[in-house]
Structure formats: C-alpha cells, structure tokens
Amino acid sequence: MKMFLTKYLLETQLWVSGMITCLSLFFGILFSSVDHYRLEIVFFSTLAGYNYMHFHKYWLKYSKKILNLIIFISSLLILFFLIFLENDISLIVKLLFLSIWVVLYNSYFIFLKIRNISLFKIILIATIWSCVIFYIGNNIIPSYSLFISVLLYIIGITIPFDIVDANRDTIQTIPKMVGVNFSKFISILCFNISFLLFYNNFSQKPDYSIAWGITNLFAALLVLFIPQKNSYFYTRFWIELSSSIPIIIYYFI
C-alpha cells in the first residue's frame, strides 16, 4: 500500500495538490466565499507547478511521459477554467505572477535558482502557498496577522522536509544552521504563533479556531516524532496530511 501511495499519489504530486486545495476550501468556508472553479484552478496549478519544480530535470534525461502528460493536461484544464468559467483578468494576472516565481525556483536554464539562495527557499514556498490559498483559491483580502498565521503554519510543515534532507542539501537550511532539535523547536514555535494569530482573528468563531488549533497540534506532534527511517513517506504523506485536518474537522466533527 505504501509503495502504491508513494508512486501514484506522492511522486505525481496529487497528494500535495489535494492538501493545498483542502486548505483553500477551509478558508473559503471561513469567509463564506467558496468558489469551486477556483478550487479546481488551485488543484491543477499546484499539480502542474510541483511537477515542474521537481521533475523537469528528469524529463531531459529520461523523458518521463506520464509527468509531461500531467503538466499538459493540468495546463489545459487551468486555461479552460480561467477563460471559460472564471473569465477574471485579475485572477489570470495573479496566477501568472506566481507562475513566474515557480519557474525561477528551480529551472535548469536559469543560472541562479531561487531554491539555492539560503533560507529564501522556505520563505518563498510559504508565501506562494499563502497567496494561492487567499488570492487564487479564494478572492479574500486577509488581515496581515491572518496572512502571517497561514505563512507560519506552512513554514512549520516545510521545515521537516529540510530536516530529512539535511545530509543531502548543498545549501544552508535551518537544520544545517541550527541542528535538528532546534529546527523542531522553531517549527513547533511557528505552529503556536500561527494558532494564536488565527485565534486573535476568529475568537468569535470557536469552531474554526478549534479546527485550526487541532491542525497545528497535529502537525507539531508529527514534527516532534520525525523518524530517522522512512522519512520520505512520513513527510510527504503524513505531514502534508495535516493541511486537510481543518476541513475534516469542519465536515465530520
């Protein structure tokens, strides 16, 4: 089962695309602004973007047709939703702007890749996720504190990826600078601040605050107990899974 999930959900980026879509849906419900077409755009743009960032080098060497097909189909669907269903110029501009950063992140034809700039990588990933949630998946203008709340949550779930890659990374990351244990502390601190900022915005909506609190607690526990073995599946599946907790709590609890 684990091999099946890794091959067909994790390596194709379907899982992470579904998780960011779940977060977008949660905030859409929170602000009573759910747009299912926009959620489709979030899913397929994330699918295309992550496959590009992670696999475009392999296309040049091994011609992985299935990944090319994912990019192609996702791009067509994005265009379909943008042109025929949403027809929103501002949304197109926002998506193009974020797409530029995805290309700059790790393209083989760019001399200085953004992902190679120490510590900037994690900030960029968190910022793009946050912008996708609020401005692509929804048409929300969040308060600064709410935006930072989401930003810190995403930084918190991104640090574990750098922890498990610390021995392979050639650039300076938080774990390489301060060690694994202190990196876990930083990650858990991000979750705590994220919850406090969220609660400050939505204390009058206890159900949503509880959902966000449980999400951050769940993610913090996962970070605390990162295993030394099978860390690829642990981070890519379980830690990413935490992003679906708010919507699961909303619908089923």
mmCIF file with all atom_site columns, N, CA and C in Angstrom, residues 10 15-20 22-23 50 122 125 129 152-165 180 183-184 187-188 191 212 214-246 248:
data_model
loop_
_atom_site.group_PDB
_atom_site.id
_atom_site.type_symbol
_atom_site.label_atom_id
_atom_site.label_alt_id
_atom_site.label_comp_id
_atom_site.label_asym_id
_atom_site.label_entity_id
_atom_site.label_seq_id
_atom_site.pdbx_PDB_ins_code
_atom_site.Cartn_x
_atom_site.Cartn_y
_atom_site.Cartn_z
_atom_site.occupancy
_atom_site.B_iso_or_equiv
_atom_site.pdbx_formal_charge
_atom_site.auth_seq_id
_atom_site.auth_comp_id
_atom_site.auth_asym_id
_atom_site.auth_atom_id
_atom_site.pdbx_PDB_model_num
ATOM 1   N N  . LEU A 1 10  ? 2.159   10.482 -4.195 1.00 0.00 ? 10  LEU A N  1
ATOM 2   C CA . LEU A 1 10  ? 3.215   11.388 -3.753 1.00 0.00 ? 10  LEU A CA 1
ATOM 3   C C  . LEU A 1 10  ? 4.107   11.832 -4.905 1.00 0.00 ? 10  LEU A C  1
ATOM 4   N N  . TRP A 1 15  ? -1.066  14.307 -4.134 1.00 0.00 ? 15  TRP A N  1
ATOM 5   C CA . TRP A 1 15  ? -1.345  14.438 -2.703 1.00 0.00 ? 15  TRP A CA 1
ATOM 6   C C  . TRP A 1 15  ? -1.184  15.878 -2.233 1.00 0.00 ? 15  TRP A C  1
ATOM 7   N N  . VAL A 1 16  ? -0.038  16.482 -2.523 1.00 0.00 ? 16  VAL A N  1
ATOM 8   C CA . VAL A 1 16  ? 0.189   17.857 -2.071 1.00 0.00 ? 16  VAL A CA 1
ATOM 9   C C  . VAL A 1 16  ? -0.806  18.811 -2.730 1.00 0.00 ? 16  VAL A C  1
ATOM 10  N N  . SER A 1 17  ? -1.190  18.526 -3.976 1.00 0.00 ? 17  SER A N  1
ATOM 11  C CA . SER A 1 17  ? -2.183  19.368 -4.656 1.00 0.00 ? 17  SER A CA 1
ATOM 12  C C  . SER A 1 17  ? -3.528  19.285 -3.955 1.00 0.00 ? 17  SER A C  1
ATOM 13  N N  . GLY A 1 18  ? -3.891  18.081 -3.517 1.00 0.00 ? 18  GLY A N  1
ATOM 14  C CA . GLY A 1 18  ? -5.140  17.916 -2.786 1.00 0.00 ? 18  GLY A CA 1
ATOM 15  C C  . GLY A 1 18  ? -5.112  18.616 -1.438 1.00 0.00 ? 18  GLY A C  1
ATOM 16  N N  . MET A 1 19  ? -3.950  18.614 -0.780 1.00 0.00 ? 19  MET A N  1
ATOM 17  C CA . MET A 1 19  ? -3.854  19.215 0.548  1.00 0.00 ? 19  MET A CA 1
ATOM 18  C C  . MET A 1 19  ? -3.986  20.737 0.496  1.00 0.00 ? 19  MET A C  1
ATOM 19  N N  . ILE A 1 20  ? -3.324  21.371 -0.459 1.00 0.00 ? 20  ILE A N  1
ATOM 20  C CA . ILE A 1 20  ? -3.448  22.833 -0.558 1.00 0.00 ? 20  ILE A CA 1
ATOM 21  C C  . ILE A 1 20  ? -4.860  23.224 -0.985 1.00 0.00 ? 20  ILE A C  1
ATOM 22  N N  . CYS A 1 22  ? -7.520  21.592 -0.002 1.00 0.00 ? 22  CYS A N  1
ATOM 23  C CA . CYS A 1 22  ? -8.289  21.478 1.243  1.00 0.00 ? 22  CYS A CA 1
ATOM 24  C C  . CYS A 1 22  ? -8.145  22.733 2.093  1.00 0.00 ? 22  CYS A C  1
ATOM 25  N N  . LEU A 1 23  ? -6.934  23.259 2.176  1.00 0.00 ? 23  LEU A N  1
ATOM 26  C CA . LEU A 1 23  ? -6.727  24.491 2.937  1.00 0.00 ? 23  LEU A CA 1
ATOM 27  C C  . LEU A 1 23  ? -7.487  25.657 2.304  1.00 0.00 ? 23  LEU A C  1
ATOM 28  N N  . TYR A 1 50  ? 4.214   21.844 -9.091 1.00 0.00 ? 50  TYR A N  1
ATOM 29  C CA . TYR A 1 50  ? 5.077   20.935 -8.334 1.00 0.00 ? 50  TYR A CA 1
ATOM 30  C C  . TYR A 1 50  ? 5.766   19.927 -9.242 1.00 0.00 ? 50  TYR A C  1
ATOM 31  N N  . ILE A 1 122 ? 12.453  28.518 1.773  1.00 0.00 ? 122 ILE A N  1
ATOM 32  C CA . ILE A 1 122 ? 11.325  28.190 2.653  1.00 0.00 ? 122 ILE A CA 1
ATOM 33  C C  . ILE A 1 122 ? 10.348  29.369 2.743  1.00 0.00 ? 122 ILE A C  1
ATOM 34  N N  . ILE A 1 125 ? 8.328   29.364 -0.629 1.00 0.00 ? 125 ILE A N  1
ATOM 35  C CA . ILE A 1 125 ? 7.307   28.315 -0.670 1.00 0.00 ? 125 ILE A CA 1
ATOM 36  C C  . ILE A 1 125 ? 6.111   28.711 0.187  1.00 0.00 ? 125 ILE A C  1
ATOM 37  N N  . TRP A 1 129 ? 2.292   29.484 -1.224 1.00 0.00 ? 129 TRP A N  1
ATOM 38  C CA . TRP A 1 129 ? 1.144   28.729 -0.701 1.00 0.00 ? 129 TRP A CA 1
ATOM 39  C C  . TRP A 1 129 ? 0.090   29.682 -0.145 1.00 0.00 ? 129 TRP A C  1
ATOM 40  N N  . LEU A 1 152 ? 3.172   31.126 8.707  1.00 0.00 ? 152 LEU A N  1
ATOM 41  C CA . LEU A 1 152 ? 3.927   30.427 9.740  1.00 0.00 ? 152 LEU A CA 1
ATOM 42  C C  . LEU A 1 152 ? 3.559   28.941 9.798  1.00 0.00 ? 152 LEU A C  1
ATOM 43  N N  . TYR A 1 153 ? 2.284   28.636 9.596  1.00 0.00 ? 153 TYR A N  1
ATOM 44  C CA . TYR A 1 153 ? 1.888   27.221 9.562  1.00 0.00 ? 153 TYR A CA 1
ATOM 45  C C  . TYR A 1 153 ? 2.624   26.485 8.442  1.00 0.00 ? 153 TYR A C  1
ATOM 46  N N  . ILE A 1 154 ? 2.700   27.106 7.275  1.00 0.00 ? 154 ILE A N  1
ATOM 47  C CA . ILE A 1 154 ? 3.343   26.452 6.132  1.00 0.00 ? 154 ILE A CA 1
ATOM 48  C C  . ILE A 1 154 ? 4.851   26.351 6.345  1.00 0.00 ? 154 ILE A C  1
ATOM 49  N N  . ILE A 1 155 ? 5.454   27.380 6.947  1.00 0.00 ? 155 ILE A N  1
ATOM 50  C CA . ILE A 1 155 ? 6.872   27.273 7.306  1.00 0.00 ? 155 ILE A CA 1
ATOM 51  C C  . ILE A 1 155 ? 7.069   26.107 8.265  1.00 0.00 ? 155 ILE A C  1
ATOM 52  N N  . GLY A 1 156 ? 6.142   25.976 9.219  1.00 0.00 ? 156 GLY A N  1
ATOM 53  C CA . GLY A 1 156 ? 6.237   24.893 10.191 1.00 0.00 ? 156 GLY A CA 1
ATOM 54  C C  . GLY A 1 156 ? 6.210   23.515 9.569  1.00 0.00 ? 156 GLY A C  1
ATOM 55  N N  . ILE A 1 157 ? 5.368   23.315 8.544  1.00 0.00 ? 157 ILE A N  1
ATOM 56  C CA . ILE A 1 157 ? 5.300   21.980 7.921  1.00 0.00 ? 157 ILE A CA 1
ATOM 57  C C  . ILE A 1 157 ? 6.357   21.811 6.830  1.00 0.00 ? 157 ILE A C  1
ATOM 58  N N  . THR A 1 158 ? 7.059   22.881 6.477  1.00 0.00 ? 158 THR A N  1
ATOM 59  C CA . THR A 1 158 ? 8.121   22.792 5.473  1.00 0.00 ? 158 THR A CA 1
ATOM 60  C C  . THR A 1 158 ? 9.468   22.475 6.102  1.00 0.00 ? 158 THR A C  1
ATOM 61  N N  . ILE A 1 159 ? 9.707   22.964 7.309  1.00 0.00 ? 159 ILE A N  1
ATOM 62  C CA . ILE A 1 159 ? 10.977  22.703 7.996  1.00 0.00 ? 159 ILE A CA 1
ATOM 63  C C  . ILE A 1 159 ? 11.298  21.213 8.081  1.00 0.00 ? 159 ILE A C  1
ATOM 64  N N  . PRO A 1 160 ? 10.327  20.318 8.375  1.00 0.00 ? 160 PRO A N  1
ATOM 65  C CA . PRO A 1 160 ? 10.639  18.880 8.425  1.00 0.00 ? 160 PRO A CA 1
ATOM 66  C C  . PRO A 1 160 ? 11.233  18.342 7.127  1.00 0.00 ? 160 PRO A C  1
ATOM 67  N N  . PHE A 1 161 ? 10.851  18.903 5.980  1.00 0.00 ? 161 PHE A N  1
ATOM 68  C CA . PHE A 1 161 ? 11.430  18.464 4.711  1.00 0.00 ? 161 PHE A CA 1
ATOM 69  C C  . PHE A 1 161 ? 12.920  18.784 4.671  1.00 0.00 ? 161 PHE A C  1
ATOM 70  N N  . ASP A 1 162 ? 13.285  19.950 5.223  1.00 0.00 ? 162 ASP A N  1
ATOM 71  C CA . ASP A 1 162 ? 14.703  20.306 5.278  1.00 0.00 ? 162 ASP A CA 1
ATOM 72  C C  . ASP A 1 162 ? 15.438  19.454 6.307  1.00 0.00 ? 162 ASP A C  1
ATOM 73  N N  . ILE A 1 163 ? 14.737  19.048 7.362  1.00 0.00 ? 163 ILE A N  1
ATOM 74  C CA . ILE A 1 163 ? 15.350  18.192 8.379  1.00 0.00 ? 163 ILE A CA 1
ATOM 75  C C  . ILE A 1 163 ? 15.770  16.855 7.769  1.00 0.00 ? 163 ILE A C  1
ATOM 76  N N  . VAL A 1 164 ? 14.862  16.222 7.029  1.00 0.00 ? 164 VAL A N  1
ATOM 77  C CA . VAL A 1 164 ? 15.176  14.900 6.470  1.00 0.00 ? 164 VAL A CA 1
ATOM 78  C C  . VAL A 1 164 ? 16.160  15.002 5.302  1.00 0.00 ? 164 VAL A C  1
ATOM 79  N N  . ASP A 1 165 ? 16.271  16.201 4.711  1.00 0.00 ? 165 ASP A N  1
ATOM 80  C CA . ASP A 1 165 ? 17.202  16.387 3.585  1.00 0.00 ? 165 ASP A CA 1
ATOM 81  C C  . ASP A 1 165 ? 18.510  17.041 4.016  1.00 0.00 ? 165 ASP A C  1
ATOM 82  N N  . VAL A 1 180 ? 19.033  19.720 14.166 1.00 0.00 ? 180 VAL A N  1
ATOM 83  C CA . VAL A 1 180 ? 17.705  19.117 14.041 1.00 0.00 ? 180 VAL A CA 1
ATOM 84  C C  . VAL A 1 180 ? 16.788  19.499 15.197 1.00 0.00 ? 180 VAL A C  1
ATOM 85  N N  . SER A 1 183 ? 15.670  23.032 15.116 1.00 0.00 ? 183 SER A N  1
ATOM 86  C CA . SER A 1 183 ? 14.776  23.205 13.971 1.00 0.00 ? 183 SER A CA 1
ATOM 87  C C  . SER A 1 183 ? 13.369  22.748 14.320 1.00 0.00 ? 183 SER A C  1
ATOM 88  N N  . LYS A 1 184 ? 13.275  21.650 15.048 1.00 0.00 ? 184 LYS A N  1
ATOM 89  C CA . LYS A 1 184 ? 11.961  21.187 15.505 1.00 0.00 ? 184 LYS A CA 1
ATOM 90  C C  . LYS A 1 184 ? 11.323  22.226 16.423 1.00 0.00 ? 184 LYS A C  1
ATOM 91  N N  . SER A 1 187 ? 9.973   25.013 14.298 1.00 0.00 ? 187 SER A N  1
ATOM 92  C CA . SER A 1 187 ? 8.760   24.570 13.616 1.00 0.00 ? 187 SER A CA 1
ATOM 93  C C  . SER A 1 187 ? 7.556   24.589 14.562 1.00 0.00 ? 187 SER A C  1
ATOM 94  N N  . ILE A 1 188 ? 7.725   24.036 15.753 1.00 0.00 ? 188 ILE A N  1
ATOM 95  C CA . ILE A 1 188 ? 6.637   23.991 16.730 1.00 0.00 ? 188 ILE A CA 1
ATOM 96  C C  . ILE A 1 188 ? 6.271   25.397 17.200 1.00 0.00 ? 188 ILE A C  1
ATOM 97  N N  . PHE A 1 191 ? 3.962   26.890 14.720 1.00 0.00 ? 191 PHE A N  1
ATOM 98  C CA . PHE A 1 191 ? 2.590   26.393 14.876 1.00 0.00 ? 191 PHE A CA 1
ATOM 99  C C  . PHE A 1 191 ? 1.869   27.112 16.010 1.00 0.00 ? 191 PHE A C  1
ATOM 100 N N  . TRP A 1 212 ? -8.357  24.941 13.664 1.00 0.00 ? 212 TRP A N  1
ATOM 101 C CA . TRP A 1 212 ? -7.000  25.388 13.367 1.00 0.00 ? 212 TRP A CA 1
ATOM 102 C C  . TRP A 1 212 ? -6.030  24.997 14.481 1.00 0.00 ? 212 TRP A C  1
ATOM 103 N N  . ILE A 1 214 ? -6.281  22.309 16.467 1.00 0.00 ? 214 ILE A N  1
ATOM 104 C CA . ILE A 1 214 ? -6.024  20.868 16.350 1.00 0.00 ? 214 ILE A CA 1
ATOM 105 C C  . ILE A 1 214 ? -5.067  20.599 15.194 1.00 0.00 ? 214 ILE A C  1
ATOM 106 N N  . THR A 1 215 ? -5.236  21.335 14.100 1.00 0.00 ? 215 THR A N  1
ATOM 107 C CA . THR A 1 215 ? -4.347  21.181 12.940 1.00 0.00 ? 215 THR A CA 1
ATOM 108 C C  . THR A 1 215 ? -2.904  21.459 13.322 1.00 0.00 ? 215 THR A C  1
ATOM 109 N N  . ASN A 1 216 ? -2.689  22.558 14.020 1.00 0.00 ? 216 ASN A N  1
ATOM 110 C CA . ASN A 1 216 ? -1.329  22.912 14.418 1.00 0.00 ? 216 ASN A CA 1
ATOM 111 C C  . ASN A 1 216 ? -0.773  21.954 15.463 1.00 0.00 ? 216 ASN A C  1
ATOM 112 N N  . LEU A 1 217 ? -1.620  21.475 16.345 1.00 0.00 ? 217 LEU A N  1
ATOM 113 C CA . LEU A 1 217 ? -1.179  20.494 17.336 1.00 0.00 ? 217 LEU A CA 1
ATOM 114 C C  . LEU A 1 217 ? -0.789  19.186 16.659 1.00 0.00 ? 217 LEU A C  1
ATOM 115 N N  . PHE A 1 218 ? -1.606  18.731 15.725 1.00 0.00 ? 218 PHE A N  1
ATOM 116 C CA . PHE A 1 218 ? -1.330  17.506 14.976 1.00 0.00 ? 218 PHE A CA 1
ATOM 117 C C  . PHE A 1 218 ? 0.002   17.630 14.233 1.00 0.00 ? 218 PHE A C  1
ATOM 118 N N  . ALA A 1 219 ? 0.195   18.767 13.562 1.00 0.00 ? 219 ALA A N  1
ATOM 119 C CA . ALA A 1 219 ? 1.435   18.983 12.810 1.00 0.00 ? 219 ALA A CA 1
ATOM 120 C C  . ALA A 1 219 ? 2.635   19.044 13.754 1.00 0.00 ? 219 ALA A C  1
ATOM 121 N N  . ALA A 1 220 ? 2.473   19.690 14.907 1.00 0.00 ? 220 ALA A N  1
ATOM 122 C CA . ALA A 1 220 ? 3.569   19.798 15.870 1.00 0.00 ? 220 ALA A CA 1
ATOM 123 C C  . ALA A 1 220 ? 3.998   18.432 16.385 1.00 0.00 ? 220 ALA A C  1
ATOM 124 N N  . LEU A 1 221 ? 3.035   17.571 16.659 1.00 0.00 ? 221 LEU A N  1
ATOM 125 C CA . LEU A 1 221 ? 3.356   16.214 17.130 1.00 0.00 ? 221 LEU A CA 1
ATOM 126 C C  . LEU A 1 221 ? 4.081   15.423 16.052 1.00 0.00 ? 221 LEU A C  1
ATOM 127 N N  . LEU A 1 222 ? 3.663   15.591 14.813 1.00 0.00 ? 222 LEU A N  1
ATOM 128 C CA . LEU A 1 222 ? 4.338   14.902 13.711 1.00 0.00 ? 222 LEU A CA 1
ATOM 129 C C  . LEU A 1 222 ? 5.788   15.373 13.584 1.00 0.00 ? 222 LEU A C  1
ATOM 130 N N  . VAL A 1 223 ? 5.997   16.676 13.734 1.00 0.00 ? 223 VAL A N  1
ATOM 131 C CA . VAL A 1 223 ? 7.357   17.215 13.657 1.00 0.00 ? 223 VAL A CA 1
ATOM 132 C C  . VAL A 1 223 ? 8.201   16.685 14.809 1.00 0.00 ? 223 VAL A C  1
ATOM 133 N N  . LEU A 1 224 ? 7.611   16.635 15.981 1.00 0.00 ? 224 LEU A N  1
ATOM 134 C CA . LEU A 1 224 ? 8.340   16.198 17.177 1.00 0.00 ? 224 LEU A CA 1
ATOM 135 C C  . LEU A 1 224 ? 8.851   14.768 17.039 1.00 0.00 ? 224 LEU A C  1
ATOM 136 N N  . PHE A 1 225 ? 8.105   13.926 16.346 1.00 0.00 ? 225 PHE A N  1
ATOM 137 C CA . PHE A 1 225 ? 8.450   12.497 16.267 1.00 0.00 ? 225 PHE A CA 1
ATOM 138 C C  . PHE A 1 225 ? 8.860   12.065 14.856 1.00 0.00 ? 225 PHE A C  1
ATOM 139 N N  . ILE A 1 226 ? 9.552   12.946 14.141 1.00 0.00 ? 226 ILE A N  1
ATOM 140 C CA . ILE A 1 226 ? 10.049  12.571 12.814 1.00 0.00 ? 226 ILE A CA 1
ATOM 141 C C  . ILE A 1 226 ? 10.982  11.372 12.939 1.00 0.00 ? 226 ILE A C  1
ATOM 142 N N  . PRO A 1 227 ? 10.713  10.294 12.220 1.00 0.00 ? 227 PRO A N  1
ATOM 143 C CA . PRO A 1 227 ? 11.583  9.106  12.307 1.00 0.00 ? 227 PRO A CA 1
ATOM 144 C C  . PRO A 1 227 ? 12.839  9.269  11.463 1.00 0.00 ? 227 PRO A C  1
ATOM 145 N N  . GLN A 1 228 ? 13.879  8.523  11.812 1.00 0.00 ? 228 GLN A N  1
ATOM 146 C CA . GLN A 1 228 ? 15.100  8.555  11.027 1.00 0.00 ? 228 GLN A CA 1
ATOM 147 C C  . GLN A 1 228 ? 14.956  7.717  9.757  1.00 0.00 ? 228 GLN A C  1
ATOM 148 N N  . LYS A 1 229 ? 14.088  6.703  9.805  1.00 0.00 ? 229 LYS A N  1
ATOM 149 C CA . LYS A 1 229 ? 13.859  5.853  8.643  1.00 0.00 ? 229 LYS A CA 1
ATOM 150 C C  . LYS A 1 229 ? 12.464  6.141  8.077  1.00 0.00 ? 229 LYS A C  1
ATOM 151 N N  . ASN A 1 230 ? 12.305  5.832  6.789  1.00 0.00 ? 230 ASN A N  1
ATOM 152 C CA . ASN A 1 230 ? 11.029  6.050  6.092  1.00 0.00 ? 230 ASN A CA 1
ATOM 153 C C  . ASN A 1 230 ? 10.575  7.502  6.188  1.00 0.00 ? 230 ASN A C  1
ATOM 154 N N  . SER A 1 231 ? 11.539  8.421  6.230  1.00 0.00 ? 231 SER A N  1
ATOM 155 C CA . SER A 1 231 ? 11.204  9.831  6.397  1.00 0.00 ? 231 SER A CA 1
ATOM 156 C C  . SER A 1 231 ? 10.563  10.431 5.145  1.00 0.00 ? 231 SER A C  1
ATOM 157 N N  . TYR A 1 232 ? 10.838  9.847  3.968  1.00 0.00 ? 232 TYR A N  1
ATOM 158 C CA . TYR A 1 232 ? 10.243  10.367 2.735  1.00 0.00 ? 232 TYR A CA 1
ATOM 159 C C  . TYR A 1 232 ? 8.723   10.248 2.811  1.00 0.00 ? 232 TYR A C  1
ATOM 160 N N  . PHE A 1 233 ? 8.229   9.071  3.107  1.00 0.00 ? 233 PHE A N  1
ATOM 161 C CA . PHE A 1 233 ? 6.784   8.863  3.176  1.00 0.00 ? 233 PHE A CA 1
ATOM 162 C C  . PHE A 1 233 ? 6.190   9.652  4.341  1.00 0.00 ? 233 PHE A C  1
ATOM 163 N N  . TYR A 1 234 ? 6.898   9.695  5.449  1.00 0.00 ? 234 TYR A N  1
ATOM 164 C CA . TYR A 1 234 ? 6.406   10.375 6.647  1.00 0.00 ? 234 TYR A CA 1
ATOM 165 C C  . TYR A 1 234 ? 6.155   11.849 6.371  1.00 0.00 ? 234 TYR A C  1
ATOM 166 N N  . THR A 1 235 ? 7.127   12.507 5.742  1.00 0.00 ? 235 THR A N  1
ATOM 167 C CA . THR A 1 235 ? 6.965   13.942 5.487  1.00 0.00 ? 235 THR A CA 1
ATOM 168 C C  . THR A 1 235 ? 5.974   14.194 4.355  1.00 0.00 ? 235 THR A C  1
ATOM 169 N N  . ARG A 1 236 ? 6.145   13.469 3.237  1.00 0.00 ? 236 ARG A N  1
ATOM 170 C CA . ARG A 1 236 ? 5.316   13.731 2.060  1.00 0.00 ? 236 ARG A CA 1
ATOM 171 C C  . ARG A 1 236 ? 3.866   13.317 2.235  1.00 0.00 ? 236 ARG A C  1
ATOM 172 N N  . PHE A 1 237 ? 3.623   12.335 3.087  1.00 0.00 ? 237 PHE A N  1
ATOM 173 C CA . PHE A 1 237 ? 2.231   11.896 3.282  1.00 0.00 ? 237 PHE A CA 1
ATOM 174 C C  . PHE A 1 237 ? 1.648   12.454 4.574  1.00 0.00 ? 237 PHE A C  1
ATOM 175 N N  . TRP A 1 238 ? 2.236   12.118 5.713  1.00 0.00 ? 238 TRP A N  1
ATOM 176 C CA . TRP A 1 238 ? 1.612   12.443 6.997  1.00 0.00 ? 238 TRP A CA 1
ATOM 177 C C  . TRP A 1 238 ? 1.672   13.926 7.321  1.00 0.00 ? 238 TRP A C  1
ATOM 178 N N  . ILE A 1 239 ? 2.834   14.538 7.138  1.00 0.00 ? 239 ILE A N  1
ATOM 179 C CA . ILE A 1 239 ? 2.923   15.958 7.458  1.00 0.00 ? 239 ILE A CA 1
ATOM 180 C C  . ILE A 1 239 ? 2.082   16.787 6.491  1.00 0.00 ? 239 ILE A C  1
ATOM 181 N N  . GLU A 1 240 ? 2.081   16.413 5.215  1.00 0.00 ? 240 GLU A N  1
ATOM 182 C CA . GLU A 1 240 ? 1.193   17.101 4.271  1.00 0.00 ? 240 GLU A CA 1
ATOM 183 C C  . GLU A 1 240 ? -0.275  16.887 4.646  1.00 0.00 ? 240 GLU A C  1
ATOM 184 N N  . LEU A 1 241 ? -0.581  15.720 5.209  1.00 0.00 ? 241 LEU A N  1
ATOM 185 C CA . LEU A 1 241 ? -1.961  15.397 5.591  1.00 0.00 ? 241 LEU A CA 1
ATOM 186 C C  . LEU A 1 241 ? -2.534  16.398 6.583  1.00 0.00 ? 241 LEU A C  1
ATOM 187 N N  . SER A 1 242 ? -1.675  17.008 7.387  1.00 0.00 ? 242 SER A N  1
ATOM 188 C CA . SER A 1 242 ? -2.160  17.944 8.398  1.00 0.00 ? 242 SER A CA 1
ATOM 189 C C  . SER A 1 242 ? -2.950  19.095 7.778  1.00 0.00 ? 242 SER A C  1
ATOM 190 N N  . SER A 1 243 ? -2.653  19.425 6.515  1.00 0.00 ? 243 SER A N  1
ATOM 191 C CA . SER A 1 243 ? -3.355  20.529 5.853  1.00 0.00 ? 243 SER A CA 1
ATOM 192 C C  . SER A 1 243 ? -4.823  20.216 5.570  1.00 0.00 ? 243 SER A C  1
ATOM 193 N N  . SER A 1 244 ? -5.189  18.944 5.641  1.00 0.00 ? 244 SER A N  1
ATOM 194 C CA . SER A 1 244 ? -6.590  18.570 5.416  1.00 0.00 ? 244 SER A CA 1
ATOM 195 C C  . SER A 1 244 ? -7.380  18.504 6.715  1.00 0.00 ? 244 SER A C  1
ATOM 196 N N  . ILE A 1 245 ? -6.695  18.604 7.854  1.00 0.00 ? 245 ILE A N  1
ATOM 197 C CA . ILE A 1 245 ? -7.361  18.472 9.152  1.00 0.00 ? 245 ILE A CA 1
ATOM 198 C C  . ILE A 1 245 ? -8.457  19.515 9.364  1.00 0.00 ? 245 ILE A C  1
ATOM 199 N N  . PRO A 1 246 ? -8.234  20.809 9.025  1.00 0.00 ? 246 PRO A N  1
ATOM 200 C CA . PRO A 1 246 ? -9.310  21.781 9.278  1.00 0.00 ? 246 PRO A CA 1
ATOM 201 C C  . PRO A 1 246 ? -10.615 21.442 8.588  1.00 0.00 ? 246 PRO A C  1
ATOM 202 N N  . ILE A 1 248 ? -11.562 18.487 7.461  1.00 0.00 ? 248 ILE A N  1
ATOM 203 C CA . ILE A 1 248 ? -12.080 17.222 8.004  1.00 0.00 ? 248 ILE A CA 1
ATOM 204 C C  . ILE A 1 248 ? -12.868 17.499 9.283  1.00 0.00 ? 248 ILE A C  1
#
